[in-house]
Coordinates of N, CA and C in Angstrom, one line a residue:
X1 N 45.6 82.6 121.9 CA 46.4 82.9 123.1 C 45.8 84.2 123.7
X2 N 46.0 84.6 125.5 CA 46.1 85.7 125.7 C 47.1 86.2 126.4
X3 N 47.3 87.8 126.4 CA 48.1 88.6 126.6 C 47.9 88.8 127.4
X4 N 48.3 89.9 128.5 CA 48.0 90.7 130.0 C 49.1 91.9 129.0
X5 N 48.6 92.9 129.0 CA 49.1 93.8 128.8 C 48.5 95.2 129.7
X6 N 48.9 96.5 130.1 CA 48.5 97.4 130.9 C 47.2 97.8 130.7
X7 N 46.7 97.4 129.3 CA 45.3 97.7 129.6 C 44.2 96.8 129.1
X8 N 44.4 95.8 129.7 CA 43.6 94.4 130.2 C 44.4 93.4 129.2
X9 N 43.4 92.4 128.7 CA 44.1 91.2 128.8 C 43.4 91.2 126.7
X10 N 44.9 90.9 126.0 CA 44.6 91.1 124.2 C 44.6 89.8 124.0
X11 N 43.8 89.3 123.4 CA 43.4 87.7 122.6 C 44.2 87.6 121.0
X12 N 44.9 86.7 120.8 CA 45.8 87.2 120.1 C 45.6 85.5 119.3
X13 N 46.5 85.1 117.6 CA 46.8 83.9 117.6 C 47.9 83.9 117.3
X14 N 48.9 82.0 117.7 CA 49.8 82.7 117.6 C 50.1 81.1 116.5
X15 N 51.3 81.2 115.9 CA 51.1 80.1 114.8 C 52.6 80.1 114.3
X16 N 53.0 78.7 114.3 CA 54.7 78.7 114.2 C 54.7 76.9 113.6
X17 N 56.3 76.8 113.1 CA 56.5 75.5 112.6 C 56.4 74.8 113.8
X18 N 56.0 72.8 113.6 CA 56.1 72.4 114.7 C 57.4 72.1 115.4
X19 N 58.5 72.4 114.7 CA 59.8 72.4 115.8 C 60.6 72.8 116.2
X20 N 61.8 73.5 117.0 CA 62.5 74.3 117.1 C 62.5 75.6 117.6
X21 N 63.5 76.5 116.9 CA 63.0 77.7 117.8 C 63.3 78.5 116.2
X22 N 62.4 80.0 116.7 CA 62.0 80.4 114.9 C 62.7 81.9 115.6
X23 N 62.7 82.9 114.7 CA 62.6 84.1 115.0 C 60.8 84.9 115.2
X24 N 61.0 85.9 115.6 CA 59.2 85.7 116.3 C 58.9 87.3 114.8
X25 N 57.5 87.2 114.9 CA 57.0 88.4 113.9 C 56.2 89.0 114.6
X26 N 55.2 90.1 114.4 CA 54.1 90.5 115.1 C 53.3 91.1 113.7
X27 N 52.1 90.4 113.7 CA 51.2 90.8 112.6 C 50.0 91.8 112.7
X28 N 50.0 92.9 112.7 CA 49.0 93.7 112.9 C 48.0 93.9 111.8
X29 N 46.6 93.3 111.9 CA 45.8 93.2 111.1 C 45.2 94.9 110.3
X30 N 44.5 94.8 109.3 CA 43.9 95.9 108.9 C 42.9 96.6 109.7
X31 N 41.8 97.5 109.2 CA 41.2 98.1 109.9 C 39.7 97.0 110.1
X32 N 39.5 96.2 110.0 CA 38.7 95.3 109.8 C 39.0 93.9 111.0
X33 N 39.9 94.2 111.5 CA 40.8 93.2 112.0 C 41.0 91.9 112.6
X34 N 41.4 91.2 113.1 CA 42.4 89.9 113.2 C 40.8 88.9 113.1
X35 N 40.8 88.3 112.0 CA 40.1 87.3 111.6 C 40.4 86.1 110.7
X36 N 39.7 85.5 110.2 CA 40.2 84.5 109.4 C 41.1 84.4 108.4
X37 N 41.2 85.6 107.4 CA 42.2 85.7 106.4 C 43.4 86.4 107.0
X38 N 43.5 86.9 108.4 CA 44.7 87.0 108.7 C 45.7 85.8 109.6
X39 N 44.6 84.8 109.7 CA 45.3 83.7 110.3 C 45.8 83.1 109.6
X40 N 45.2 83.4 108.1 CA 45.7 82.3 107.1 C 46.9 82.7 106.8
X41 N 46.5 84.3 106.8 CA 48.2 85.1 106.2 C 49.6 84.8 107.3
X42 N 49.2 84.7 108.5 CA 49.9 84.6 109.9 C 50.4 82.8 109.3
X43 N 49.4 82.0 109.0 CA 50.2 81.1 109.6 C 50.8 80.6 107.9
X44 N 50.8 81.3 106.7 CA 51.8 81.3 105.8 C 52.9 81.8 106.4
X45 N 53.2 82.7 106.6 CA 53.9 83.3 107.6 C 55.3 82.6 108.3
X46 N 54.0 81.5 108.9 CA 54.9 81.1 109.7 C 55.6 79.2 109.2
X47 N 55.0 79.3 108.0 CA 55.4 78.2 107.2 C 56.6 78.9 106.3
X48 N 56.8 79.7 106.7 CA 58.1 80.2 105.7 C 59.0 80.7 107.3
X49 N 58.7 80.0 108.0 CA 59.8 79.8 109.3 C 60.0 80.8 110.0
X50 N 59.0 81.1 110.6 CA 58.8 82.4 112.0 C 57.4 81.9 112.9
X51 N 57.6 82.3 114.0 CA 57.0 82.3 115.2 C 56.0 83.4 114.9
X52 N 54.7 83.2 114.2 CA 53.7 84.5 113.7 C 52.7 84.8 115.3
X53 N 52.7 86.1 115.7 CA 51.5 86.6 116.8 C 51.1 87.5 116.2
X54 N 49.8 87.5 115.9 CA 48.8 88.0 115.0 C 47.8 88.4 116.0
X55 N 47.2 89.7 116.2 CA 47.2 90.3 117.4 C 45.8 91.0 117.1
X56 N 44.6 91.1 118.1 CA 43.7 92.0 117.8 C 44.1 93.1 118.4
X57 N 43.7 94.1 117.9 CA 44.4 95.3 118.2 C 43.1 96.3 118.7
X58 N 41.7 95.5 118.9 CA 40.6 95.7 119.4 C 40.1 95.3 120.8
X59 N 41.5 95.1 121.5 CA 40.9 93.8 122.7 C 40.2 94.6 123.6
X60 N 40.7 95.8 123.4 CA 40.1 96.7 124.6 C 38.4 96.5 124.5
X61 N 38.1 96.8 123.4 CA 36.6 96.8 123.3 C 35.9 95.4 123.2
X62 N 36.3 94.4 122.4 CA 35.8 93.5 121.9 C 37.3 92.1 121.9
X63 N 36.7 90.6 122.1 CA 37.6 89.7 121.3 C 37.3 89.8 119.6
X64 N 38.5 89.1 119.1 CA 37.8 88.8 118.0 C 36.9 87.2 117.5
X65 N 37.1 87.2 116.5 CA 36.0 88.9 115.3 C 35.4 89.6 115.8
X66 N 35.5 90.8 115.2 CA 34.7 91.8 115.2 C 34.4 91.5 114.2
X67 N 34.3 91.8 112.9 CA 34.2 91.6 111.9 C 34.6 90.1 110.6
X68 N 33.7 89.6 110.2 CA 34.5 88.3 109.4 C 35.1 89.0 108.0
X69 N 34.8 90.1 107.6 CA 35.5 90.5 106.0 C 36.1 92.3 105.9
X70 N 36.3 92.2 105.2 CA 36.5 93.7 105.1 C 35.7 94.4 104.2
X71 N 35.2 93.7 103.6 CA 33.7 94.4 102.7 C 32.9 94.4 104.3
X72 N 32.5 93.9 105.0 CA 31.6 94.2 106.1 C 32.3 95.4 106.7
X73 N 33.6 96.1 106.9 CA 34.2 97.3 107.0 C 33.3 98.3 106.5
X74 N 33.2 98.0 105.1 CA 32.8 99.0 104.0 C 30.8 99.7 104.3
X75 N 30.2 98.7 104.9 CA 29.3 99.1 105.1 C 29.0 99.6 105.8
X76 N 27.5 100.7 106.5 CA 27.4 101.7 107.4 C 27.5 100.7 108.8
X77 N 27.0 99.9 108.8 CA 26.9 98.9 110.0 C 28.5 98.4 110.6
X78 N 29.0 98.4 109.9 CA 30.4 98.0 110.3 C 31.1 98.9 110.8
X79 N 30.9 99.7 109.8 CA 31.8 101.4 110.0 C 31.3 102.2 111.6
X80 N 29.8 101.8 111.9 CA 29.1 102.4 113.1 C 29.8 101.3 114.1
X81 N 30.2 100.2 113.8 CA 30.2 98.8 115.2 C 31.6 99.6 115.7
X82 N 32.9 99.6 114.6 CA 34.2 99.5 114.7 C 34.4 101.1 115.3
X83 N 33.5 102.8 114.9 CA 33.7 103.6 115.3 C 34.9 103.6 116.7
X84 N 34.1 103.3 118.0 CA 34.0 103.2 119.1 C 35.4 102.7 119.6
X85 N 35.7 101.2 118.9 CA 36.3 100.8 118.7 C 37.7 101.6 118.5
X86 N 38.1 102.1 117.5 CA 39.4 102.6 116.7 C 39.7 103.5 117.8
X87 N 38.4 104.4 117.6 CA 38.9 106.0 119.1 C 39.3 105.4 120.2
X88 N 39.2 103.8 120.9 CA 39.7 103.6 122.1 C 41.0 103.2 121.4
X89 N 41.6 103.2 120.6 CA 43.6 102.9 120.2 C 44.0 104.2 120.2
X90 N 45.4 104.2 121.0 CA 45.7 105.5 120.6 C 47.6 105.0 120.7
X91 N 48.3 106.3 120.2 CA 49.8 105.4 119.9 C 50.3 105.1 120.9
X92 N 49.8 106.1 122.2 CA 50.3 105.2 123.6 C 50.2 103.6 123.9
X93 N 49.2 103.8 123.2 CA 48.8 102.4 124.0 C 49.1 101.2 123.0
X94 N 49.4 101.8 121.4 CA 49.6 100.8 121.0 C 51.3 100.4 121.5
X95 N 52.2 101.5 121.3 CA 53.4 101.1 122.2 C 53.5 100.4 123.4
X96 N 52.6 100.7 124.5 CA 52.4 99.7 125.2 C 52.0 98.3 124.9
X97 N 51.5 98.3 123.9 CA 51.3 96.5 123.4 C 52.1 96.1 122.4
X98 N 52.7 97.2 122.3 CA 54.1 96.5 121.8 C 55.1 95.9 122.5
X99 N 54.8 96.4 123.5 CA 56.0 96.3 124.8 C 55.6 94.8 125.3
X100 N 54.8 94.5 125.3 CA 53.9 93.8 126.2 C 54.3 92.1 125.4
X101 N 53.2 92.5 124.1 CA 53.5 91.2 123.1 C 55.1 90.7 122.7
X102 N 55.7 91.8 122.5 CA 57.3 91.4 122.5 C 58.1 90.3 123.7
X103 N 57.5 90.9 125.2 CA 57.9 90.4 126.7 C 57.0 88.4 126.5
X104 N 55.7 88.6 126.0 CA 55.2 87.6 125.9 C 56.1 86.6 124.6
X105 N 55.8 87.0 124.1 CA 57.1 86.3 122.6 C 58.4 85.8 123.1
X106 N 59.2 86.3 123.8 CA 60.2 86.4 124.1 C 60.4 85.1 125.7
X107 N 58.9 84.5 126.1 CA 58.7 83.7 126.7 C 58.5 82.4 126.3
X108 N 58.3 82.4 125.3 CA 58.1 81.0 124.5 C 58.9 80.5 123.9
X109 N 58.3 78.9 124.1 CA 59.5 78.1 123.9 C 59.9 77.7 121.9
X110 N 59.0 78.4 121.3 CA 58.8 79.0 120.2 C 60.1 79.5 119.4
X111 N 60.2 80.6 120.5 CA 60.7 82.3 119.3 C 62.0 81.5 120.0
X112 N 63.2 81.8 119.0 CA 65.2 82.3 119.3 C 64.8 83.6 119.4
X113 N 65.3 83.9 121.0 CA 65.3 85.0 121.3 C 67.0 85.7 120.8
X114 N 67.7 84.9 120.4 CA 69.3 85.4 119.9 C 68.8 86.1 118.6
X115 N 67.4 86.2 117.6 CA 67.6 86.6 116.7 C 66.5 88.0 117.4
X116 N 66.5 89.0 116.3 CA 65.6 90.2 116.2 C 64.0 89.8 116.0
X117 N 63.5 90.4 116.0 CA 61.8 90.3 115.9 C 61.6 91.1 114.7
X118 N 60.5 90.7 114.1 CA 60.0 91.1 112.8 C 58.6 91.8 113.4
X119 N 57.9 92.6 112.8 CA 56.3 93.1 112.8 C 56.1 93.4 111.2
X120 N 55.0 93.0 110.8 CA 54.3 93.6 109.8 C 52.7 94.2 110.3
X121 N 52.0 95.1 109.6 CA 51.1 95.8 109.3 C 50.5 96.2 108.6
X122 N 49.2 96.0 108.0 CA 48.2 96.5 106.8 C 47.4 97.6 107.1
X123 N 47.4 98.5 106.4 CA 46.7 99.4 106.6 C 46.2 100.1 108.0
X124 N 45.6 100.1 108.6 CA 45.5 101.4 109.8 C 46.7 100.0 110.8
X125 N 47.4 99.0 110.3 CA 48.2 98.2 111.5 C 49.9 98.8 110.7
X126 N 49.5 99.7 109.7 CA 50.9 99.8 109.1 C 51.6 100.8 109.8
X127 N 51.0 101.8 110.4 CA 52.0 102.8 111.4 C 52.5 102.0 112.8
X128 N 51.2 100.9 113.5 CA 51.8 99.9 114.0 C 53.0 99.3 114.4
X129 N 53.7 99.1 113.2 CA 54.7 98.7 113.2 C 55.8 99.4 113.6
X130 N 55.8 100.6 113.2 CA 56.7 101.8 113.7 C 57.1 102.0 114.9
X131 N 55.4 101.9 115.3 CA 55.5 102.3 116.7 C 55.9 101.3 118.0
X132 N 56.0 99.7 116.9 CA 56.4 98.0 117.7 C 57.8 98.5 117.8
X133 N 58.5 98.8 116.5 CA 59.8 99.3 116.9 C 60.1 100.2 117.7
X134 N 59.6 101.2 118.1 CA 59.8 102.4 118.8 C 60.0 102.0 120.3
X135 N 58.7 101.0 120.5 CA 58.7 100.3 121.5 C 59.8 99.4 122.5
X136 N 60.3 98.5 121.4 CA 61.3 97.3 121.5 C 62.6 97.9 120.8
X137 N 63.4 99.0 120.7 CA 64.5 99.3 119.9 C 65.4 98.4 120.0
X138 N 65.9 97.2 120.8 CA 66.4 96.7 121.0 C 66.3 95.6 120.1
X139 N 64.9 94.8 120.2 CA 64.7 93.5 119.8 C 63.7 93.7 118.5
X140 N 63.1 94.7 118.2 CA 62.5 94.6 116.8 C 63.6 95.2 115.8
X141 N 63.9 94.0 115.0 CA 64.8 94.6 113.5 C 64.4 94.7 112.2
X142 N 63.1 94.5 112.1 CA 62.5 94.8 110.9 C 61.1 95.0 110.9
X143 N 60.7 95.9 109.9 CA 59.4 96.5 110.0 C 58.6 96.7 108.8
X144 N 57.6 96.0 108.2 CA 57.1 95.8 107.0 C 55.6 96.5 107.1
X145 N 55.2 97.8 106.1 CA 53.8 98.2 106.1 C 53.1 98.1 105.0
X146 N 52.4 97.9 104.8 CA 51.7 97.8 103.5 C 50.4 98.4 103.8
X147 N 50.4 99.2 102.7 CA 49.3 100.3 102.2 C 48.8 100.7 103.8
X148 N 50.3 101.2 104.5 CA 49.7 101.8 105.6 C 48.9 103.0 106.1
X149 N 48.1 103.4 106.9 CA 47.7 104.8 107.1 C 48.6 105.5 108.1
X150 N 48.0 107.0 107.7 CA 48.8 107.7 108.0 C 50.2 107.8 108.5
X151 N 51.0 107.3 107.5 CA 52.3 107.4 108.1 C 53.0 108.4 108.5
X152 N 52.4 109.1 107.7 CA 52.7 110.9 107.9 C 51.7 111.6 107.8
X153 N 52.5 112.2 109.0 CA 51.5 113.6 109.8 C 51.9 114.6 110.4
X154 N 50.8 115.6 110.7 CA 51.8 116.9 111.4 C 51.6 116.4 113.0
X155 N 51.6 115.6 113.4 CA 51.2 115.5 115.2 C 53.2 115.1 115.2
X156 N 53.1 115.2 116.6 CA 54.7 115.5 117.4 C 55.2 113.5 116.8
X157 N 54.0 112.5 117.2 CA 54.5 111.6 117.3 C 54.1 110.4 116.0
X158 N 53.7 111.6 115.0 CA 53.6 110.8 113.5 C 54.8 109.8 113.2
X159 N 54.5 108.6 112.9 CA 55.8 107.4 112.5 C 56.9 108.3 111.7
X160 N 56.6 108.7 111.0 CA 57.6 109.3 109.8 C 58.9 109.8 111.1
X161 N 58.4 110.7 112.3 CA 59.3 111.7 112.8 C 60.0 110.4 113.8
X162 N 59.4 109.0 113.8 CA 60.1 108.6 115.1 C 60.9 107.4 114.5
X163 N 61.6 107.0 113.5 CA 62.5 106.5 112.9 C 63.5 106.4 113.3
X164 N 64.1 107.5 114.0 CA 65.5 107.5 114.5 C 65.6 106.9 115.7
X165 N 64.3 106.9 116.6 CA 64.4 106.2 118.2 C 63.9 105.3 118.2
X166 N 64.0 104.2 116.6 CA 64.0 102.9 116.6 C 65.6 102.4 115.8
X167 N 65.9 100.9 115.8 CA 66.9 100.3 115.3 C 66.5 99.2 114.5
X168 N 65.8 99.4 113.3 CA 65.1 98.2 112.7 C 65.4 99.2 111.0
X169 N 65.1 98.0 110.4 CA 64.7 98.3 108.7 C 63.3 98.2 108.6
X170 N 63.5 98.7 107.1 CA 61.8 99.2 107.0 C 61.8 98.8 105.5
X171 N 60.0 98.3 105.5 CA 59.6 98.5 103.9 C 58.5 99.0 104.0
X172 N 58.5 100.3 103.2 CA 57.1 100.6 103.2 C 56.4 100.2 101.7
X173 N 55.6 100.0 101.5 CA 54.8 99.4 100.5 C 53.8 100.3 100.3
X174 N 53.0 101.3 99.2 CA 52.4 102.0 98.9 C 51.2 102.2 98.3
X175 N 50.3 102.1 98.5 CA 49.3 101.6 97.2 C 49.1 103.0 96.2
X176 N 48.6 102.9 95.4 CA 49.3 104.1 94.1 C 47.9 104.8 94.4
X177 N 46.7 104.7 95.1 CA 45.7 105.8 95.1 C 46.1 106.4 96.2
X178 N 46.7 105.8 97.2 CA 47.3 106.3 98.4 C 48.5 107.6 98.2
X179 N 49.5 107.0 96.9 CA 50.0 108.2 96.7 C 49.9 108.9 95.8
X180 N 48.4 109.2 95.1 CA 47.8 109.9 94.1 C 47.2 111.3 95.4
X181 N 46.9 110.3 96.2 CA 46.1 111.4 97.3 C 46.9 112.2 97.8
X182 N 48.1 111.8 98.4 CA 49.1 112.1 99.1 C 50.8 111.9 98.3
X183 N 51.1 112.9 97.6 CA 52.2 112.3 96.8 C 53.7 112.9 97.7
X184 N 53.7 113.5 98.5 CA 54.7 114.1 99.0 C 55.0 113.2 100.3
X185 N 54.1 112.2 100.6 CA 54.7 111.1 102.2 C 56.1 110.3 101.4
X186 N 55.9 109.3 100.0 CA 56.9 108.8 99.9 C 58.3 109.6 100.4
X187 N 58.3 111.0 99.8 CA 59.2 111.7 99.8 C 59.7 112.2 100.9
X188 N 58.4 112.5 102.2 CA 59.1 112.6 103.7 C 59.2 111.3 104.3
X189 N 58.9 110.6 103.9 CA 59.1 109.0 104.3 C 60.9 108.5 104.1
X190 N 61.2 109.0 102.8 CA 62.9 108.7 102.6 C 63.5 109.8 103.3
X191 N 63.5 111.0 103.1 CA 63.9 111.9 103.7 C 64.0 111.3 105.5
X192 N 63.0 111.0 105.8 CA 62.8 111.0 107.9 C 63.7 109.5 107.6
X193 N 64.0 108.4 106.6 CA 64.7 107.6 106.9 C 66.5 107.8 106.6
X194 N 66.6 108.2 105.8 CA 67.7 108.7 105.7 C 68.4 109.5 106.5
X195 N 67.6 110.3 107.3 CA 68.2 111.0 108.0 C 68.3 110.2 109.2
X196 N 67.3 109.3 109.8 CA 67.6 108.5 111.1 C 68.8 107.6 110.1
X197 N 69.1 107.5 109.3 CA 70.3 106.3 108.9 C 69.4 105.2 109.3
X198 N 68.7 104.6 109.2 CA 67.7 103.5 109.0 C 67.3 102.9 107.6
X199 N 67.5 101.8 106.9 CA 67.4 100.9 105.9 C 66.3 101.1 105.3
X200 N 65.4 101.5 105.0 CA 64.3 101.6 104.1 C 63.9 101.3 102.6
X201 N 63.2 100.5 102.1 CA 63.0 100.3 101.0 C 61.1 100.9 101.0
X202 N 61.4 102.1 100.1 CA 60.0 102.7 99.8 C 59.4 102.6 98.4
X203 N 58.8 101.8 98.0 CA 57.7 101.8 96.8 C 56.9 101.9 96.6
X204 N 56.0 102.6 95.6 CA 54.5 102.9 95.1 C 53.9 101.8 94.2
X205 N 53.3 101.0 94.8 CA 52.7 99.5 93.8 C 51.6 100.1 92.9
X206 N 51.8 99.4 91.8 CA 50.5 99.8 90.7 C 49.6 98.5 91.2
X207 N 48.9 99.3 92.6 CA 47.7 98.9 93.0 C 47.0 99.6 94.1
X208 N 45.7 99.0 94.6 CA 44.9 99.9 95.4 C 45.0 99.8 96.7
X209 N 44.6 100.6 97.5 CA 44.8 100.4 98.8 C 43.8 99.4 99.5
X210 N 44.7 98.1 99.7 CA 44.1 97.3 100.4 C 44.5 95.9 99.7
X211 N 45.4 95.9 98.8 CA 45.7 95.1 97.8 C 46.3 93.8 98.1
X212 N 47.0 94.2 99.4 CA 47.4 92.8 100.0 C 46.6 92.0 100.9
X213 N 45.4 92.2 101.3 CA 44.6 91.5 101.8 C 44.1 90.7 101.6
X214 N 43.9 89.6 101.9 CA 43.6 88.1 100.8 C 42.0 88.3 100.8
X215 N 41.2 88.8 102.0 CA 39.6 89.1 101.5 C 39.2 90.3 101.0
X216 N 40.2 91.2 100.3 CA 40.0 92.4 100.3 C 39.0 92.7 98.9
X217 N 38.6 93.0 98.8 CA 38.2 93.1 97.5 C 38.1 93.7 96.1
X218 N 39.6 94.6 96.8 CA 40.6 95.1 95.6 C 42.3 93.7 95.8
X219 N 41.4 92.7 96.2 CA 42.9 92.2 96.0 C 44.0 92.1 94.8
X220 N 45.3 92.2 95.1 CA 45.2 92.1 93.5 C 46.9 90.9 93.9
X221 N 46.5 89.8 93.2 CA 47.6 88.4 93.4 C 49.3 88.5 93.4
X222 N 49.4 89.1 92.0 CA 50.4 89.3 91.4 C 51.3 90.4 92.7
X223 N 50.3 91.8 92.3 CA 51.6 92.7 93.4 C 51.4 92.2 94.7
X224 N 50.7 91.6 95.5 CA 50.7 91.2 96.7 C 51.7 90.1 97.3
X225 N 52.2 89.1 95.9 CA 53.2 88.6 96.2 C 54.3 88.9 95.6
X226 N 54.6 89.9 95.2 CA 55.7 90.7 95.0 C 56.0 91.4 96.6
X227 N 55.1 91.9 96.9 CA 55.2 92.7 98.6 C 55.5 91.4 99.4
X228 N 54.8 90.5 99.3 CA 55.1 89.4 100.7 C 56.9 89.3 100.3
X229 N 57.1 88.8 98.9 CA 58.4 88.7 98.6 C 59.4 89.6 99.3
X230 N 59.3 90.6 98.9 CA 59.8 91.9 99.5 C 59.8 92.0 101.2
X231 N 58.7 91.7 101.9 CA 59.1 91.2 103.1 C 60.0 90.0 103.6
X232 N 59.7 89.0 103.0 CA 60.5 88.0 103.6 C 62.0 88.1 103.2
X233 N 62.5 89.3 102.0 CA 63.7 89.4 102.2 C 64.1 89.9 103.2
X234 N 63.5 91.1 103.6 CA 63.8 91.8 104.8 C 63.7 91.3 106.1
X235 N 63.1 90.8 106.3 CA 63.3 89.7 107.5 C 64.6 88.7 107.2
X236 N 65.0 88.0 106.4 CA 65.6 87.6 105.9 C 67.2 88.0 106.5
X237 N 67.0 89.6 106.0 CA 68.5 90.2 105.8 C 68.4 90.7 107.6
X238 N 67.6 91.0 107.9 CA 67.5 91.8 109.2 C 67.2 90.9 110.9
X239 N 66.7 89.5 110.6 CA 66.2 88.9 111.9 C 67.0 88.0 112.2

């Protein structure tokens, strides 16, 4: 599908049961993003009964693929293609495509718009999500990151600080090198949720960052469907 959003037009897929009306999700891919292993993850997704839009978050520069794997990430050639790429996202604008893809969702004959909207996010799509809710306070009620980047930061409008001027639940999902590097985010992460009074379920998985990715090459089976698990409760209790 495509979008029209304020700053041109996002190529997106979108993947739902064949009948009825579902609650809607927004899937923000990793830094490698929206390609084949995330349609597969999108349209699991949506065989466990949601309206999945799985979103390149690249449209500005490129449709997708950009990339077919995440090991092609890993290499200087990828890392040089996508540079260009990343610096043209910035949180404005992903808010603005938040705003945008919600308005689109919310058109189809697809999504029950009587229910809340879900987003999840992997890695550089895990602050994403924060920022889908920040967007839609209204209509996003749940928000799932896994092995997100920089959740926390010292800038004015790092996710951790904007918790309170959303109305959604959260799970953050952690990969354990992520909080070897950084062991103090879990702890401003509960702390900024608590204080907004926001739902949060924060865990450090005994695994690597990138773990949930089905092409990843630190995948790892077991904790990755323990996290999906852990999402679909939350969705669950919150959409």
């Amino acid at each position: 599908v495509t979008i029209t959003t304020p700053d041109g037009k996002a190529d997106a897929f979108f993947v739902h049961p064949e009948g009825g009306k579902h609650p809607a999700v927004i899937l923000w891919p990793d830094i490698a993003g929206l390609r084949d292993a995330y349609k597969t993850m999108g349209t699991r997704l949506a065989a466990a009964g949601y309206a999945v839009l799985v979103v390149n978050h690249y449209y500005r520069s490129s449709p997708a693929p950009i990339l077919n794997s995440l090991s092609e990430w890993r290499s200087p050639e990828g890392q040089q293609k996508l540079a260009p790429m990343i610096a043209a996202i910035t949180p404005a604008g992903t808010v603005r495509d938040a705003v945008a893809f919600v308005a689109w969702l919310d058109g189809q004959a697809e999504v029950d718009t009587s229910r809340k909207i879900g987003t999840c996010g992997y890695c550089m799509g895990g602050p994403f999500t924060v920022r889908t809710a920040l967007a839609n306070p209204a209509r996003v009620g749940a928000a799932a990151s896994f092995h997100g980047a920089s959740l926390v930061n010292d800038t004015p409008d790092s996710p951790h600080k904007l918790l309170a001027q959303t109305q959604a639940a959260y799970l953050f999902a952690i990969a354990q090198n992520d909080d070897a590097r950084a062991p103090d985010d879990k702890v401003r992460l509960r702390e900024a949720a608590d204080a907004a009074k926001r739902p949060a379920e924060i865990e450090v998985y005994p695994a690597q960052h990138g773990w949930c990715t089905i092409d990843a090459p630190i995948y790892d089976k077991a904790q990755a469907e323990k996290a999906w698990g852990r999402m679909l409760a939350l969705y669950k209790q919150y959409l």
